[in-house]
PDB file of C-alpha atoms in Angstrom:
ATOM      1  CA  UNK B  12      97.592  83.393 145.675  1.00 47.00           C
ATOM      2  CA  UNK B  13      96.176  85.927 147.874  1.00 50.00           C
ATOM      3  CA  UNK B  14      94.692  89.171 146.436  1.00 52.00           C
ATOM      4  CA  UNK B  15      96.473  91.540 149.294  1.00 52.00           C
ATOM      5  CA  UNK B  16      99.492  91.453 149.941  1.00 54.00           C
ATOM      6  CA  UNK B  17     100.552  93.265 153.516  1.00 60.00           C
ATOM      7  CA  UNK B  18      99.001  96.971 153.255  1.00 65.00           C
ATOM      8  CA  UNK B  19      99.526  97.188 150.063  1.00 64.00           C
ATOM      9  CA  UNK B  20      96.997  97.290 146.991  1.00 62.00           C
ATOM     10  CA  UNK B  21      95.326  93.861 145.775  1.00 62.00           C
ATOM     11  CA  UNK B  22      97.294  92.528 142.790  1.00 64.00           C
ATOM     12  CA  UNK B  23      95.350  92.971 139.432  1.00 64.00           C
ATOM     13  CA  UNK B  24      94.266  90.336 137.783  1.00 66.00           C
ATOM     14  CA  UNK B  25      95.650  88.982 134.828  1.00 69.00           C
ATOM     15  CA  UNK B  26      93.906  89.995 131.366  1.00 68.00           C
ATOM     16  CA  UNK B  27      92.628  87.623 128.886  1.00 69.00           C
ATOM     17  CA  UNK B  28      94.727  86.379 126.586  1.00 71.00           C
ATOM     18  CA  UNK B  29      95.204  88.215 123.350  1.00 71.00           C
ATOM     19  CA  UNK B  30      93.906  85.516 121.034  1.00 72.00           C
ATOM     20  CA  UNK B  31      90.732  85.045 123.159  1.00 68.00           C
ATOM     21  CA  UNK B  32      89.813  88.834 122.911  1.00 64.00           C
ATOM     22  CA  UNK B  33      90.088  88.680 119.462  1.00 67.00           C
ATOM     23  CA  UNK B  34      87.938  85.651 119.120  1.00 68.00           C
ATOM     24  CA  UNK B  35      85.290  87.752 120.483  1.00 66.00           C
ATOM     25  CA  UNK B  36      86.095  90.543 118.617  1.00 64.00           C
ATOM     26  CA  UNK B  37      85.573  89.066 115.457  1.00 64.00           C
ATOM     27  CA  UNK B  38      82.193  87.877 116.555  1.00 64.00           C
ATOM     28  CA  UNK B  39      81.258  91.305 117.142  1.00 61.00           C
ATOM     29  CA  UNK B  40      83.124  92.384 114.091  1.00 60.00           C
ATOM     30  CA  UNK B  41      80.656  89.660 111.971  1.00 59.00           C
ATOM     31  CA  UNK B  42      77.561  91.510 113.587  1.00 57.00           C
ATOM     32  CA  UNK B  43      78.819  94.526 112.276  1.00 56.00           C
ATOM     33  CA  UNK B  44      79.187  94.127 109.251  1.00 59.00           C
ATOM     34  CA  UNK B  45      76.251  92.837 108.796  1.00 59.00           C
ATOM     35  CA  UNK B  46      74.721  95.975 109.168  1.00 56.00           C
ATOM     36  CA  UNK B  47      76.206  97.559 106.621  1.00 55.00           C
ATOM     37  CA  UNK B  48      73.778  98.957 104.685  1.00 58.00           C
ATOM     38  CA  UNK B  49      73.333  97.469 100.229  1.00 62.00           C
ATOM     39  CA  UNK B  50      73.882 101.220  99.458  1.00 62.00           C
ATOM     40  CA  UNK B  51      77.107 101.650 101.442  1.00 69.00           C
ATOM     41  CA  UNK B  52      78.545  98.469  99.158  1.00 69.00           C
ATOM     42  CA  UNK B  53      77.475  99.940  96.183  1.00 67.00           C
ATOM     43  CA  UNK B  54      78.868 102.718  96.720  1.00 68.00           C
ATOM     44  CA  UNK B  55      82.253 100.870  97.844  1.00 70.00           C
ATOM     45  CA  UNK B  56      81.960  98.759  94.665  1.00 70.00           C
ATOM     46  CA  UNK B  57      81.448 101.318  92.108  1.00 70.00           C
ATOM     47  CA  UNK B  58      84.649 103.499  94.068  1.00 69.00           C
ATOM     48  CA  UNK B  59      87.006 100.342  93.563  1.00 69.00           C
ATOM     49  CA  UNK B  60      85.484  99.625  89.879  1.00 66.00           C
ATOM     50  CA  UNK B  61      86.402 103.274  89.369  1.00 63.00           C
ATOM     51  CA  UNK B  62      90.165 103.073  91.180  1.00 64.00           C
ATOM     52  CA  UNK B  63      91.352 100.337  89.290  1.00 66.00           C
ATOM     53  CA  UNK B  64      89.879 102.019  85.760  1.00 64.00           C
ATOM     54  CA  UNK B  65      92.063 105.097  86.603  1.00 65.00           C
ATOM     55  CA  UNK B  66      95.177 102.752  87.387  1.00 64.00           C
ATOM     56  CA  UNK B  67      94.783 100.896  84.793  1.00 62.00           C
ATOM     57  CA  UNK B  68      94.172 103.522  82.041  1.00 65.00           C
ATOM     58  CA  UNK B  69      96.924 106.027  83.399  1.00 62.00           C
ATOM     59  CA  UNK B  70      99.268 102.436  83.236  1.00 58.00           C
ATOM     60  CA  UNK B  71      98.220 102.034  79.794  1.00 57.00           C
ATOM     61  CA  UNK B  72      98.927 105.196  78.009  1.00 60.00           C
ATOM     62  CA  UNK B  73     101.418 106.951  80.246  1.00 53.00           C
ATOM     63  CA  UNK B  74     103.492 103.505  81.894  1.00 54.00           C
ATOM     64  CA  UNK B  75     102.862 105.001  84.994  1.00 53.00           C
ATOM     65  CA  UNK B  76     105.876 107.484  84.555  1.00 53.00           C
ATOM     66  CA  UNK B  77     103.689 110.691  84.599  1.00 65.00           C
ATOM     67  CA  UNK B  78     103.034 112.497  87.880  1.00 80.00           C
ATOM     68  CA  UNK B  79      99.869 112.048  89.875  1.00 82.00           C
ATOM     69  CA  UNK B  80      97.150 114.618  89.446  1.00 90.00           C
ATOM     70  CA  UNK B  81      95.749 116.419  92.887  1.00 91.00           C
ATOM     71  CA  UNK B  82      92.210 114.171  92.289  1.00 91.00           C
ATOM     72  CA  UNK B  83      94.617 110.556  92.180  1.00 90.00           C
ATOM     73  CA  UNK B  84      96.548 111.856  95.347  1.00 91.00           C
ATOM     74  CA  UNK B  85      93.469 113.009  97.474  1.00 94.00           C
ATOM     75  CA  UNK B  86      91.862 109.464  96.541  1.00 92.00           C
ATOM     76  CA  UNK B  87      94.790 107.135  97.675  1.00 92.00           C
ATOM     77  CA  UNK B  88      95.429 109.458 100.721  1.00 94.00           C
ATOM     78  CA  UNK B  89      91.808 108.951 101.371  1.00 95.00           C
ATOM     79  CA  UNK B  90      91.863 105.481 100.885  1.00 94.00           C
ATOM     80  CA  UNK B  91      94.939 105.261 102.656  1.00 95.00           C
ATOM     81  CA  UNK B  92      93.476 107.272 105.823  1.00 96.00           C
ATOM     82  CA  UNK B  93      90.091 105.240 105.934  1.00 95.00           C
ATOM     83  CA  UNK B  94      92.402 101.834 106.193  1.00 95.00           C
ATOM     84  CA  UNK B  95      94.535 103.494 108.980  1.00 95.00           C
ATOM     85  CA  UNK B  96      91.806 104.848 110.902  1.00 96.00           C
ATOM     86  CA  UNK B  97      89.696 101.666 110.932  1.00 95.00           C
ATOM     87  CA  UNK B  98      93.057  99.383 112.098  1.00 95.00           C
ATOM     88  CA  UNK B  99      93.645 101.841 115.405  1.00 96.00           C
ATOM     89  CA  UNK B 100      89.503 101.406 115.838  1.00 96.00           C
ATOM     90  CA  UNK B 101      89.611  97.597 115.782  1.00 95.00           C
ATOM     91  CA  UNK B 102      93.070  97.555 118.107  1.00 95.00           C
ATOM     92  CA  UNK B 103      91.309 100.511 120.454  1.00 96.00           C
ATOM     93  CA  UNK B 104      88.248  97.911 120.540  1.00 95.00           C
ATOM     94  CA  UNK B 105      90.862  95.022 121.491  1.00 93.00           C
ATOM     95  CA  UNK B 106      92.178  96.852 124.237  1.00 94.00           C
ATOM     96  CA  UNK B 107      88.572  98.303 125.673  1.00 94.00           C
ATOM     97  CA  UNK B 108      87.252  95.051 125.874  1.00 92.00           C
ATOM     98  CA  UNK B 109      90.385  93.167 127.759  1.00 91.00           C
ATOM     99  CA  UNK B 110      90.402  96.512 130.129  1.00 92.00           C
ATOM    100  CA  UNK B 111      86.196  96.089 131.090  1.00 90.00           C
ATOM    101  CA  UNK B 112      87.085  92.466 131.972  1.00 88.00           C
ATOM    102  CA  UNK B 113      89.806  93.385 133.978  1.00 88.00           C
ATOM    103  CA  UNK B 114      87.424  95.887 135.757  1.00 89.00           C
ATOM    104  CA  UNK B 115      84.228  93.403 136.292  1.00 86.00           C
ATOM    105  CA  UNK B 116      86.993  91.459 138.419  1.00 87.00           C
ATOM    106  CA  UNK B 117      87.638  94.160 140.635  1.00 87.00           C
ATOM    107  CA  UNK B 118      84.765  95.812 141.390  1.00 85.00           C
ATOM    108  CA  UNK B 119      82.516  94.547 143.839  1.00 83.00           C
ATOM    109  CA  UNK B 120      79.500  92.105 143.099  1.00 81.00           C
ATOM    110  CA  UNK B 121      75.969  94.008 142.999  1.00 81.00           C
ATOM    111  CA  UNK B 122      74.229  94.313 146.121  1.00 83.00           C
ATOM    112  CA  UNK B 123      70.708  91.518 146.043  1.00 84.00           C
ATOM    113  CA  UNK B 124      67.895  93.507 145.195  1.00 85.00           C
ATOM    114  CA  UNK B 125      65.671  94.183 148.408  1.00 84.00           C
ATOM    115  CA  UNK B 126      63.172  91.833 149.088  1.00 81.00           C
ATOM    116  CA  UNK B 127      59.565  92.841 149.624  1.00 73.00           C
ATOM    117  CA  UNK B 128      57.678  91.953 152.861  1.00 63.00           C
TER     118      UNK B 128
END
């Protein structure tokens, strides 16, 4: 099919499948979190350990039928936030990537470097 049409703009191309971006994003994802630094887990770890003691005591003696203090809402909005944010990063990252291969088909090849005489 031929990329111009008439005098009218060339027809973009087709972006990559969804499921084929997303191979690749998980690749990138695994590199990632790789880095992630022994303290930052920790410090995950002992946050969860400490989520699910509060839960679990505040089932325990109250049946959960008492009103959340300000510190348990701030935590789960928090928590809540933090899940949110980092679903729109990895679907912003999804649609970045498809978009740059779209662009490396349209623009033009780079020009040979010079040659020497």
């Amino acid at each position: 099919q031929p990329s111009f049409v008439g005098n009218v703009a060339p027809l973009l191309p087709r972006p990559l499948p969804a499921s084929v971006v997303d191979s690749r994003m998980s690749e990138k994802d695994h590199d990632v979190e790789n880095q992630v630094s022994e303290e930052e887990q920790r410090y995950a770890q002992e946050r969860n350990a400490l989520c699910t003691r509060d839960a679990m005591d505040r089932a325990l003696t109250n049946n959960d039928t008492s009103e959340y203090t300000a510190a348990d809402l701030l935590r789960e909005h928090v928590t809540r936030a933090k899940n949110i944010r980092a679903k729109l990063r990895k679907e912003r990252q999804v649609r970045i990537e498809r978009y740059k291969q779209r662009l490396a088909l349209l623009l033009p090849p780079p020009p040979p470097p010079p040659s020497e005489p």
